[in-house]
XYZ file of C-alpha atoms in Angstrom:
693
model
C 39.915 84.978 195.390
C 41.403 85.989 191.872
C 40.077 89.643 192.521
C 41.890 89.818 195.842
C 44.927 88.250 194.355
C 45.024 90.770 191.629
C 44.713 93.566 194.253
C 47.738 92.106 196.179
C 49.706 91.851 193.154
C 48.892 95.543 192.270
C 49.671 96.794 195.734
C 52.866 95.033 195.696
C 53.619 96.428 192.329
C 52.800 99.994 193.564
C 54.987 99.754 196.673
C 57.899 98.647 194.370
C 57.293 101.450 192.048
C 57.167 104.035 194.788
C 60.289 102.564 196.296
C 61.839 102.751 193.011
C 60.763 106.280 192.598
C 62.022 107.220 196.066
C 65.269 105.455 195.360
C 65.500 107.261 191.984
C 64.788 110.627 193.795
C 67.255 109.788 196.514
C 69.904 108.892 193.938
C 69.165 112.290 192.000
C 69.245 114.132 195.304
C 72.769 112.741 196.106
C 73.869 113.262 192.298
C 72.679 116.738 192.207
C 73.087 118.347 195.662
C 72.509 121.837 196.313
C 75.618 124.045 196.104
C 75.965 124.682 199.919
C 79.610 125.092 199.561
C 79.035 128.554 197.954
C 77.536 129.821 201.043
C 81.080 129.575 202.797
C 82.249 132.674 200.811
C 81.990 135.312 203.442
C 84.082 138.467 204.447
C 86.957 137.897 206.536
C 86.680 139.722 209.990
C 89.236 140.958 212.379
C 87.915 141.113 216.066
C 89.055 142.736 219.194
C 89.672 140.772 222.415
C 86.018 140.794 223.094
C 84.674 139.726 219.904
C 83.747 143.082 218.540
C 84.163 143.700 214.957
C 87.244 145.928 214.269
C 87.525 145.535 210.426
C 85.967 143.463 207.655
C 87.283 142.682 204.321
C 85.099 142.532 201.164
C 84.808 139.076 199.470
C 86.510 138.272 196.136
C 83.594 139.569 194.176
C 83.766 142.766 196.271
C 80.680 142.100 198.581
C 80.390 142.998 202.291
C 78.958 139.586 203.198
C 79.617 139.105 207.154
C 78.668 135.872 208.439
C 75.593 136.133 210.467
C 73.878 133.493 212.922
C 70.500 133.515 214.612
C 72.342 134.296 217.749
C 73.742 137.504 216.290
C 70.465 139.170 215.871
C 67.514 140.545 217.825
C 64.934 137.784 218.344
C 62.231 140.316 217.683
C 63.765 140.782 214.198
C 63.433 137.229 213.662
C 59.814 136.979 214.616
C 59.036 139.835 212.201
C 60.997 138.329 209.381
C 59.004 135.025 209.812
C 55.772 136.652 210.411
C 56.173 138.625 207.045
C 58.069 136.258 204.757
C 57.117 132.696 205.797
C 54.616 132.132 208.716
C 54.706 128.364 208.496
C 58.478 128.216 208.271
C 58.783 125.758 211.129
C 55.954 123.490 209.889
C 56.911 122.966 206.209
C 59.555 121.026 204.627
C 60.848 123.711 202.225
C 57.821 124.297 200.252
C 54.618 125.657 201.593
C 51.553 124.093 199.919
C 49.089 126.550 201.331
C 51.082 129.630 199.942
C 51.405 127.830 196.532
C 47.885 127.312 196.451
C 47.000 130.828 197.361
C 49.472 132.421 194.818
C 48.086 130.040 192.008
C 44.380 131.071 192.957
C 45.302 134.845 192.921
C 47.172 134.532 189.478
C 44.268 132.752 187.818
C 41.624 135.375 189.476
C 43.666 138.322 188.799
C 45.688 137.691 185.751
C 48.825 138.721 187.531
C 51.047 137.656 190.706
C 49.576 139.088 193.731
C 51.638 137.451 196.310
C 54.494 135.208 196.216
C 54.729 131.628 197.569
C 58.518 131.636 198.211
C 59.506 130.301 201.711
C 62.755 131.196 203.510
C 64.203 127.960 202.397
C 63.362 128.831 198.529
C 64.858 132.141 199.019
C 68.249 130.584 200.375
C 68.051 128.285 197.468
C 67.887 131.431 195.045
C 70.605 133.246 197.107
C 73.248 130.456 197.010
C 72.433 129.532 193.196
C 71.250 132.697 191.622
C 69.668 132.500 188.231
C 69.290 135.166 185.498
C 65.609 135.988 185.081
C 62.291 134.600 186.405
C 61.151 131.531 184.469
C 59.066 128.574 185.485
C 62.263 126.213 185.329
C 63.910 128.524 187.777
C 60.994 128.319 190.052
C 60.867 124.612 189.809
C 64.670 124.371 190.784
C 63.930 126.673 193.689
C 61.287 124.250 194.984
C 63.589 121.190 194.468
C 66.575 122.986 195.994
C 64.642 124.087 199.061
C 63.446 120.449 199.808
C 67.096 119.362 199.453
C 68.238 122.134 201.755
C 65.562 121.086 204.312
C 66.906 117.430 204.164
C 70.497 118.545 205.014
C 70.068 121.593 207.317
C 68.107 122.491 210.484
C 65.875 125.266 210.456
C 68.243 127.400 212.506
C 70.891 126.743 209.896
C 68.670 127.753 206.997
C 67.904 131.143 208.957
C 71.727 131.598 209.426
C 72.275 131.399 205.606
C 69.379 133.865 204.788
C 70.708 136.228 207.575
C 74.275 136.015 205.666
C 73.215 136.260 202.114
C 69.953 138.354 201.855
C 70.734 141.398 199.626
C 70.415 144.870 201.068
C 71.233 147.014 198.170
C 74.581 147.762 196.515
C 77.261 145.345 197.678
C 75.680 144.843 201.184
C 74.579 141.334 201.871
C 73.467 139.984 205.270
C 71.593 141.584 208.243
C 74.924 142.433 210.048
C 76.350 144.255 207.257
C 73.167 146.145 206.670
C 72.682 147.075 210.396
C 76.222 148.307 210.507
C 75.786 150.377 207.191
C 72.484 151.705 208.017
C 72.324 151.929 211.886
C 76.047 152.003 212.799
C 75.525 149.020 215.151
C 75.344 145.391 215.224
C 72.043 143.779 214.944
C 71.619 142.190 218.301
C 69.432 145.128 219.764
C 67.209 146.463 217.002
C 64.339 148.851 217.521
C 60.978 147.814 215.831
C 61.610 150.400 213.056
C 64.950 149.226 212.409
C 63.813 145.532 212.408
C 61.001 146.172 209.938
C 63.464 148.165 207.447
C 65.827 145.030 207.455
C 62.784 142.943 206.716
C 61.604 144.962 203.895
C 64.876 145.698 201.972
C 65.787 142.154 200.584
C 62.649 141.953 198.419
C 63.747 144.690 196.112
C 67.132 145.793 197.559
C 68.181 148.319 194.781
C 64.621 149.950 194.464
C 64.371 150.344 198.248
C 67.858 151.495 199.236
C 67.236 154.232 201.823
C 70.451 156.058 200.732
C 69.187 156.578 197.395
C 65.462 156.075 197.403
C 64.280 157.187 200.865
C 60.458 157.413 200.048
C 60.400 153.842 198.514
C 62.157 152.627 201.514
C 59.769 154.229 204.027
C 56.759 152.812 201.999
C 58.208 149.249 202.077
C 58.848 149.538 205.801
C 55.229 150.669 206.236
C 54.027 147.602 204.345
C 55.956 145.374 206.763
C 54.602 147.176 209.797
C 50.957 147.147 208.589
C 51.013 143.440 208.242
C 48.726 141.876 211.048
C 51.122 139.067 211.674
C 53.968 141.487 212.067
C 51.834 143.794 214.367
C 50.828 140.696 216.598
C 54.595 139.828 216.729
C 55.786 143.064 218.014
C 52.995 143.648 220.470
C 50.198 146.260 220.829
C 50.750 149.697 219.494
C 54.615 149.108 218.697
C 54.060 149.101 214.725
C 52.250 152.387 214.740
C 54.725 153.959 216.897
C 57.429 152.548 214.485
C 56.097 154.174 211.494
C 56.878 157.629 212.964
C 60.679 156.935 213.219
C 62.781 158.456 210.453
C 64.391 156.108 207.974
C 68.174 156.537 207.744
C 69.098 158.399 204.804
C 72.684 157.603 204.367
C 74.966 154.574 204.455
C 77.846 154.460 206.927
C 81.142 152.913 206.388
C 81.734 149.539 208.160
C 84.128 149.468 211.006
C 87.476 149.904 209.713
C 90.046 150.044 212.712
C 93.470 148.869 213.223
C 94.436 148.778 209.589
C 98.067 147.550 210.069
C 97.017 144.851 212.733
C 94.290 143.621 210.462
C 96.544 143.331 207.447
C 98.989 141.508 209.611
C 96.441 139.096 210.637
C 95.268 138.241 207.042
C 98.884 137.780 205.850
C 99.619 135.369 208.723
C 96.524 133.370 208.152
C 94.903 134.054 204.827
C 92.387 130.955 205.196
C 90.900 132.089 208.356
C 87.619 134.079 208.323
C 87.750 135.269 212.087
C 90.898 136.771 213.434
C 91.034 137.434 217.143
C 93.359 140.226 218.249
C 94.315 141.445 221.715
C 92.924 144.828 220.976
C 90.086 146.672 222.752
C 87.782 148.473 220.401
C 87.096 151.369 222.600
C 90.732 151.981 223.070
C 91.563 151.716 219.335
C 88.875 154.003 218.358
C 90.113 156.533 220.741
C 93.791 156.313 219.699
C 92.831 156.539 216.163
C 90.741 159.689 216.610
C 93.736 161.224 218.365
C 95.976 160.317 215.501
C 93.742 161.726 212.891
C 93.520 165.055 214.830
C 97.129 165.146 215.414
C 98.016 164.417 211.787
C 95.957 167.594 210.670
C 98.282 169.781 213.166
C 101.496 168.070 212.231
C 101.318 169.095 208.340
C 102.070 167.087 205.259
C 104.490 164.221 205.165
C 104.531 163.583 208.752
C 103.302 160.344 210.342
C 102.835 159.098 213.900
C 102.501 155.673 215.591
C 101.121 154.705 218.876
C 101.232 151.412 221.033
C 99.194 151.009 224.159
C 99.815 147.728 226.127
C 98.706 146.260 229.474
C 101.946 145.861 231.461
C 100.662 143.064 233.467
C 99.390 140.674 230.815
C 101.528 142.043 227.930
C 98.439 142.396 225.695
C 98.444 145.253 223.114
C 95.060 147.002 223.624
C 95.664 149.726 221.121
C 97.876 150.052 218.110
C 98.161 152.865 215.384
C 100.629 152.099 212.801
C 100.544 155.549 210.887
C 98.541 158.631 210.711
C 96.350 157.556 207.988
C 96.805 154.037 206.190
C 95.607 155.526 202.822
C 97.531 158.686 202.809
C 100.364 158.104 200.234
C 101.948 161.427 201.006
C 102.629 160.179 204.674
C 103.549 156.512 203.495
C 100.738 155.493 205.539
C 100.952 151.989 204.543
C 104.184 151.545 206.536
C 103.625 150.213 210.126
C 105.931 152.639 212.015
C 105.553 150.749 215.426
C 107.781 148.094 213.702
C 110.409 150.244 212.355
C 113.957 150.810 214.173
C 114.168 154.600 214.826
C 116.618 156.445 217.197
C 114.957 156.595 220.648
C 116.497 159.866 221.759
C 116.506 160.329 225.457
C 113.847 157.772 226.150
C 116.478 155.072 227.410
C 117.692 157.442 230.078
C 115.316 156.173 232.806
C 116.935 152.658 232.559
C 120.430 154.141 232.906
C 119.196 156.011 236.243
C 117.516 152.964 237.331
C 120.720 150.845 237.187
C 122.539 153.675 238.971
C 119.907 153.612 241.757
C 120.001 149.849 241.883
C 123.951 149.799 242.130
C 123.808 152.490 244.910
C 125.798 154.819 242.954
C 123.313 157.698 243.537
C 120.245 158.696 245.110
C 117.389 161.174 244.055
C 118.923 163.989 245.853
C 122.627 163.452 244.873
C 124.300 166.305 243.379
C 125.745 165.726 239.819
C 127.452 167.984 237.590
C 126.096 169.201 234.270
C 128.911 170.957 232.613
C 130.914 170.231 229.396
C 132.678 166.783 229.702
C 134.998 164.843 227.303
C 134.736 160.841 227.416
C 137.794 159.918 225.471
C 136.649 161.996 222.798
C 133.017 161.736 223.044
C 131.822 165.187 224.135
C 127.942 165.068 224.680
C 125.939 168.224 224.673
C 122.533 169.171 226.015
C 119.583 169.740 223.671
C 119.514 173.570 224.146
C 123.310 173.564 224.078
C 123.458 175.216 227.756
C 124.426 173.654 230.869
C 122.796 173.754 234.426
C 126.012 173.289 236.579
C 125.319 171.439 239.801
C 121.870 169.805 239.777
C 120.288 166.783 241.737
C 119.865 163.314 240.121
C 116.039 164.021 240.256
C 116.350 167.268 238.269
C 118.858 165.864 235.904
C 116.345 163.069 234.758
C 113.296 165.346 234.805
C 115.163 167.872 232.653
C 116.630 165.141 230.513
C 120.183 166.665 230.832
C 122.640 164.668 228.674
C 125.880 165.072 230.295
C 124.707 163.642 233.729
C 123.034 160.570 231.962
C 126.386 159.763 230.044
C 128.397 160.203 233.306
C 125.966 157.561 234.833
C 126.005 155.272 231.942
C 129.866 155.489 231.973
C 129.708 154.343 235.716
C 127.151 151.417 235.142
C 128.564 150.322 231.812
C 126.869 150.413 228.511
C 127.110 146.618 228.058
C 125.639 146.042 231.324
C 122.569 148.310 230.141
C 122.257 146.108 227.124
C 122.338 142.971 229.130
C 119.337 144.460 231.096
C 117.471 145.103 227.977
C 117.808 141.425 226.858
C 116.014 140.346 229.993
C 112.920 142.240 228.462
C 113.632 140.161 225.139
C 114.594 143.421 223.380
C 117.769 144.011 221.365
C 118.381 147.557 220.271
C 120.292 147.615 216.860
C 123.729 149.104 217.113
C 125.445 150.688 214.237
C 127.437 148.262 212.089
C 130.623 146.923 213.521
C 130.225 148.725 216.682
C 130.094 147.761 220.278
C 127.981 149.291 222.979
C 128.990 152.680 223.735
C 128.124 155.944 225.628
C 126.075 157.225 222.696
C 123.337 154.555 223.678
C 122.228 156.872 226.363
C 121.390 159.668 223.974
C 119.691 157.610 221.212
C 122.794 155.984 219.374
C 120.819 152.720 218.664
C 117.756 151.748 216.789
C 114.723 150.525 218.597
C 111.140 150.013 217.654
C 108.130 151.705 219.400
C 106.835 148.266 220.101
C 110.073 147.199 221.938
C 110.452 150.540 223.590
C 106.670 149.997 225.131
C 107.889 146.638 226.057
C 110.868 147.995 227.981
C 108.450 150.405 229.838
C 106.121 147.741 230.994
C 108.929 146.882 233.407
C 108.641 150.316 234.867
C 104.864 150.015 235.288
C 105.238 146.503 236.748
C 107.700 146.719 239.548
C 110.555 145.702 237.328
C 109.193 142.922 235.635
C 108.637 143.233 231.895
C 105.957 141.579 229.793
C 106.040 140.044 226.265
C 103.801 142.253 224.093
C 103.422 139.662 221.125
C 102.167 141.173 218.103
C 98.450 141.937 218.796
C 97.203 138.937 216.602
C 98.648 135.530 216.963
C 101.779 136.146 219.112
C 101.133 135.244 222.709
C 101.642 137.904 225.251
C 102.499 137.360 228.837
C 104.834 137.937 231.511
C 108.609 137.220 231.221
C 109.543 134.635 234.044
C 113.308 135.561 234.024
C 115.041 138.026 236.294
C 113.548 141.504 236.637
C 114.798 144.300 234.315
C 115.537 146.385 237.449
C 114.802 145.959 241.212
C 111.704 147.197 242.526
C 113.221 150.050 244.836
C 115.059 151.446 241.726
C 111.912 151.180 239.607
C 109.989 153.077 242.222
C 112.685 155.658 242.437
C 112.532 156.154 238.523
C 108.718 156.565 238.555
C 108.851 158.835 241.537
C 110.772 161.174 239.422
C 109.215 160.897 236.187
C 105.651 161.370 237.591
C 106.954 164.763 238.831
C 107.769 165.976 235.192
C 105.428 168.880 234.066
C 102.741 167.869 231.611
C 102.722 169.895 228.368
C 100.829 172.967 228.080
C 97.003 172.256 228.376
C 97.398 168.771 229.200
C 95.824 167.724 232.623
C 97.869 166.059 235.369
C 96.802 162.352 235.034
C 99.006 160.712 237.539
C 101.232 159.233 235.069
C 105.092 159.029 234.816
C 106.413 159.804 231.366
C 109.598 160.509 229.400
C 110.234 162.343 226.011
C 112.983 162.019 223.464
C 113.945 163.814 220.308
C 116.631 162.126 218.091
C 119.574 163.739 216.505
C 118.802 165.969 213.618
C 115.026 166.534 214.572
C 114.103 163.179 212.894
C 112.060 161.498 215.492
C 109.894 162.680 218.511
C 108.901 160.225 221.251
C 106.965 160.165 224.379
C 106.342 157.077 226.525
C 104.116 157.321 229.604
C 102.715 154.779 232.137
C 100.435 154.446 235.182
C 100.178 151.460 237.523
C 98.707 149.279 234.691
C 99.108 150.730 231.063
C 101.979 151.772 229.047
C 101.543 154.191 226.034
C 104.186 154.967 223.480
C 104.047 157.650 220.794
C 106.309 158.360 217.904
C 106.098 161.263 215.432
C 108.396 161.801 212.440
C 108.683 161.304 208.705
C 108.780 157.785 207.414
C 111.740 158.517 205.211
C 113.803 159.731 208.079
C 114.230 163.259 206.880
C 114.783 166.047 209.412
C 111.796 168.013 210.674
C 112.919 171.409 212.174
C 111.162 172.053 215.520
C 110.024 168.551 215.913
C 110.601 167.610 219.600
C 109.442 165.056 222.065
C 108.138 167.391 224.704
C 106.491 169.812 222.208
C 105.078 167.398 219.555
C 104.706 163.932 221.015
C 103.901 164.495 224.697
C 100.679 166.398 223.799
C 99.551 163.179 221.671
C 100.512 160.957 224.649
C 98.262 162.724 227.210
C 95.459 163.009 224.694
C 95.652 159.410 224.017
C 95.478 158.426 227.537
C 92.341 160.611 227.773
C 90.659 159.387 224.745
C 91.516 155.706 225.324
C 88.647 155.335 227.786
C 90.709 153.661 230.466
C 90.545 155.036 233.907
C 94.043 155.838 235.322
C 95.434 153.172 237.638
C 97.663 154.605 240.481
C 101.329 154.085 240.248
C 102.524 151.226 242.495
C 103.061 151.937 246.037
C 106.747 152.170 247.421
C 108.093 148.717 247.966
C 109.953 147.921 251.207
C 113.319 150.078 251.497
C 111.932 152.860 249.049
C 112.349 156.119 250.742
C 113.097 159.731 249.657
C 116.237 160.812 251.544
C 117.045 164.459 252.025
C 120.472 165.409 250.756
C 121.733 166.505 254.167
C 120.884 162.924 255.426
C 122.596 161.074 252.575
C 126.012 159.106 253.266
C 128.777 161.336 252.389
C 129.625 159.354 249.286
C 126.159 159.853 247.899
C 126.005 163.534 248.450
C 127.896 164.345 245.120
C 128.632 162.034 242.297
C 132.193 162.075 240.969
C 134.468 159.458 239.594
C 138.437 159.537 239.695
C 140.558 158.527 236.768
C 140.121 154.813 237.945
C 136.482 155.015 237.753
C 136.103 154.991 241.626
C 133.719 157.061 243.556
C 135.444 159.921 245.414
C 134.055 162.138 248.047
C 135.838 165.667 248.948
C 138.599 165.007 246.609
C 139.648 161.565 247.954
C 138.671 157.902 247.567
C 135.559 157.362 249.479
C 135.520 154.537 252.166
C 132.885 151.846 251.914
C 129.467 152.838 253.224
C 126.322 150.799 253.494
C 123.434 152.618 251.989
C 120.950 149.860 252.135
C 119.642 148.730 254.685
C 120.116 151.998 256.559
C 121.258 152.052 260.123
C 118.373 150.831 262.702
C 115.889 149.848 259.788
C 113.231 147.354 260.324
C 113.040 145.343 257.209
C 110.131 143.071 256.715
C 111.365 139.790 255.278
C 108.604 137.462 256.201
C 110.351 136.234 259.490
C 106.864 136.109 261.292
C 105.509 133.620 258.506
C 108.499 131.532 258.755
C 109.353 131.935 255.135
C 112.113 134.393 255.045
C 113.205 136.316 251.668
C 116.744 137.474 250.910
C 117.757 140.944 251.923
C 119.485 143.085 249.225
C 122.544 144.852 250.487
C 124.110 148.008 248.833
C 127.318 149.788 249.334
C 128.792 153.030 248.099
C 132.420 153.948 247.719
C 135.329 151.575 248.749
C 137.492 149.435 246.466
C 136.676 146.020 245.188
C 136.754 143.315 246.078
C 134.404 143.306 249.017
C 133.903 140.980 252.028
C 130.537 140.945 253.718
C 129.874 139.766 257.398
C 126.576 139.102 258.805
C 126.698 138.828 262.727
C 130.423 138.335 262.439
C 130.162 135.433 260.121
C 131.569 136.094 256.570
C 129.228 135.331 253.638
C 130.656 132.688 251.236
C 132.355 134.563 248.468
C 134.229 137.862 247.841
C 132.271 140.168 245.508
C 133.436 142.748 243.122
C 129.859 144.037 242.730
C 128.253 146.715 245.088
C 125.196 144.830 245.720
C 124.864 141.478 247.490
C 122.022 139.226 248.883
C 121.972 137.733 252.352
C 119.442 135.352 253.648
C 119.030 135.600 257.403
C 118.751 132.578 259.655
C 115.854 134.161 261.537
C 114.319 137.349 262.672
C 115.574 139.859 265.126
C 118.574 142.152 265.273
C 121.593 141.599 262.961
C 124.865 143.289 262.361
C 126.115 143.551 258.756
C 129.683 144.682 258.141
C 131.478 145.206 254.767
C 135.278 145.413 254.241
C 136.920 146.609 251.111
C 140.372 145.642 249.592
C 142.041 148.305 251.573
C 140.820 147.200 254.755
C 138.312 149.867 255.500
C 135.084 148.760 256.961
C 131.578 150.110 257.482
C 128.607 148.333 259.638
C 124.966 148.735 260.234
C 122.629 147.412 262.716
C 119.092 146.292 261.286
C 116.050 144.403 262.737
C 114.673 141.659 260.573
C 110.866 141.392 260.865
């Protein structure tokens, strides 16, 4: 009995001592945890709308260390890595006893290290807590840290750390950075040869750098491919075939797109590691290639900027802030998409749109292009010549200045500025000045981004979109009133789509307008199809004059090349809305055949004040307002001529209010035939009969 009693006491004491030892180990583990927080120091990334890498930034110590997860790499690469580095990775707890025993026996038998015993967990421990030199104490610390790491992280998380921190030569760390630098692609799809090289390099990254020691890199890759376990992991014959593939001999630059957008993203959220943008990588690459080629032709000190936006969503899909971010001679660090400059003639389409909307003119209305004096303001054409009588269509296509100012005088500069505010765009007027006629020829300041935002209305049936800033600003449609009515928007697009492309540029089915600011300081071109708007600015950031700089000759070729290289298929321009028609001059109402104003600002015809005429809807028109569906929409009424105020009657019944405007809305009671009449202040009347469908 005494013997059994002693055994029981001894066992209990052993259990207590073991428990105490485990408690002590646990306390030590908690007191000296592995420095996993160091693993969070990774490169900041700027991504496109689909999550593709646009630009990465080196860490504070100058490392390209892109955060990499198991899901970011080719599964075959992982199988090869584990087969070569740590075959029992999923079975051990951080330390592989079999590998330790084998390494010890080889050391005793050969007097030198033949093979290592480091598991992937031990390698992670060394990567996040590097030690100078190789010593027994350093190796013991790795063993302890590996066990600690295994207690805290899953196997997948440990692999994530290895894939992020493994060294690949120079300042490259992690499988993603290495794959981008040596293969020019993300590591999601790797060939056997590429995967083998990524497995081989981290063991001796400096000696095996393929860009410096190609033969050594080839030999290291061959050792990986010759390993039986690797050959079994990749399949029959694949390893032999991979040995014949050339090893890349140069290191490529990591993606470095959208410099200005990327810098803006970091300034806004400096602590965020991944910044999502609205850009599209394919579009951005295309626009930047166009910008680089154009800069070489433009010559020194000139810069350029480009903004491409989705008119339906408001997303900026491509943005180039300067010809070259790092070119000091061009002040490349300045983001010229955000700088106010004179827009030249690029605002003219909105003047014409207002004139169409108010019924002042039609496309074939004759308007004079002759010297004119607007209370001391005497606009002249770009080439100092005059065309005489031209149609409104020709006046806009040729970008004639006098007709544009005449129309702006009729619609009112303040009204134009109010319309711009509907698009949340506020052009900058000269100090202490009110809106004047010079607006039509570039006498305001506007940014390229805001100009593109205005043009989204022309590409989207009059409804503008908010572009945001490409980073954190939320894009989207603006819910307020449209900038212009759909019929007026269609008329503008119908004219601008007929402008001849610059020499050598293909006809892409886009509508576009050019502009050149006073003194040859800014060249502009803005174009759009049925979905996208692209704006181009060219000039010197210091606002110096550039002789020979023009919108048509300098910016328009870049615009067409930008559309071509963006990779986006052309979307047809919107179809004509209800009521949009081309009317021959001979069929126009007499008051619309020629645009002229008397001293009181009233439209005149044949030298006398014109009587009112209803120009929309035309006589006998069938207008689809949804009567068949029982959900009628209002009908827009437009008149020309006459003297305000005006009284409208529908089927003999007066509409509620007198109006001083030449447009009015009427909501029918139902479908069928209706008679519409307008009477001006002089008692003159006009009527049309229409059919409401």
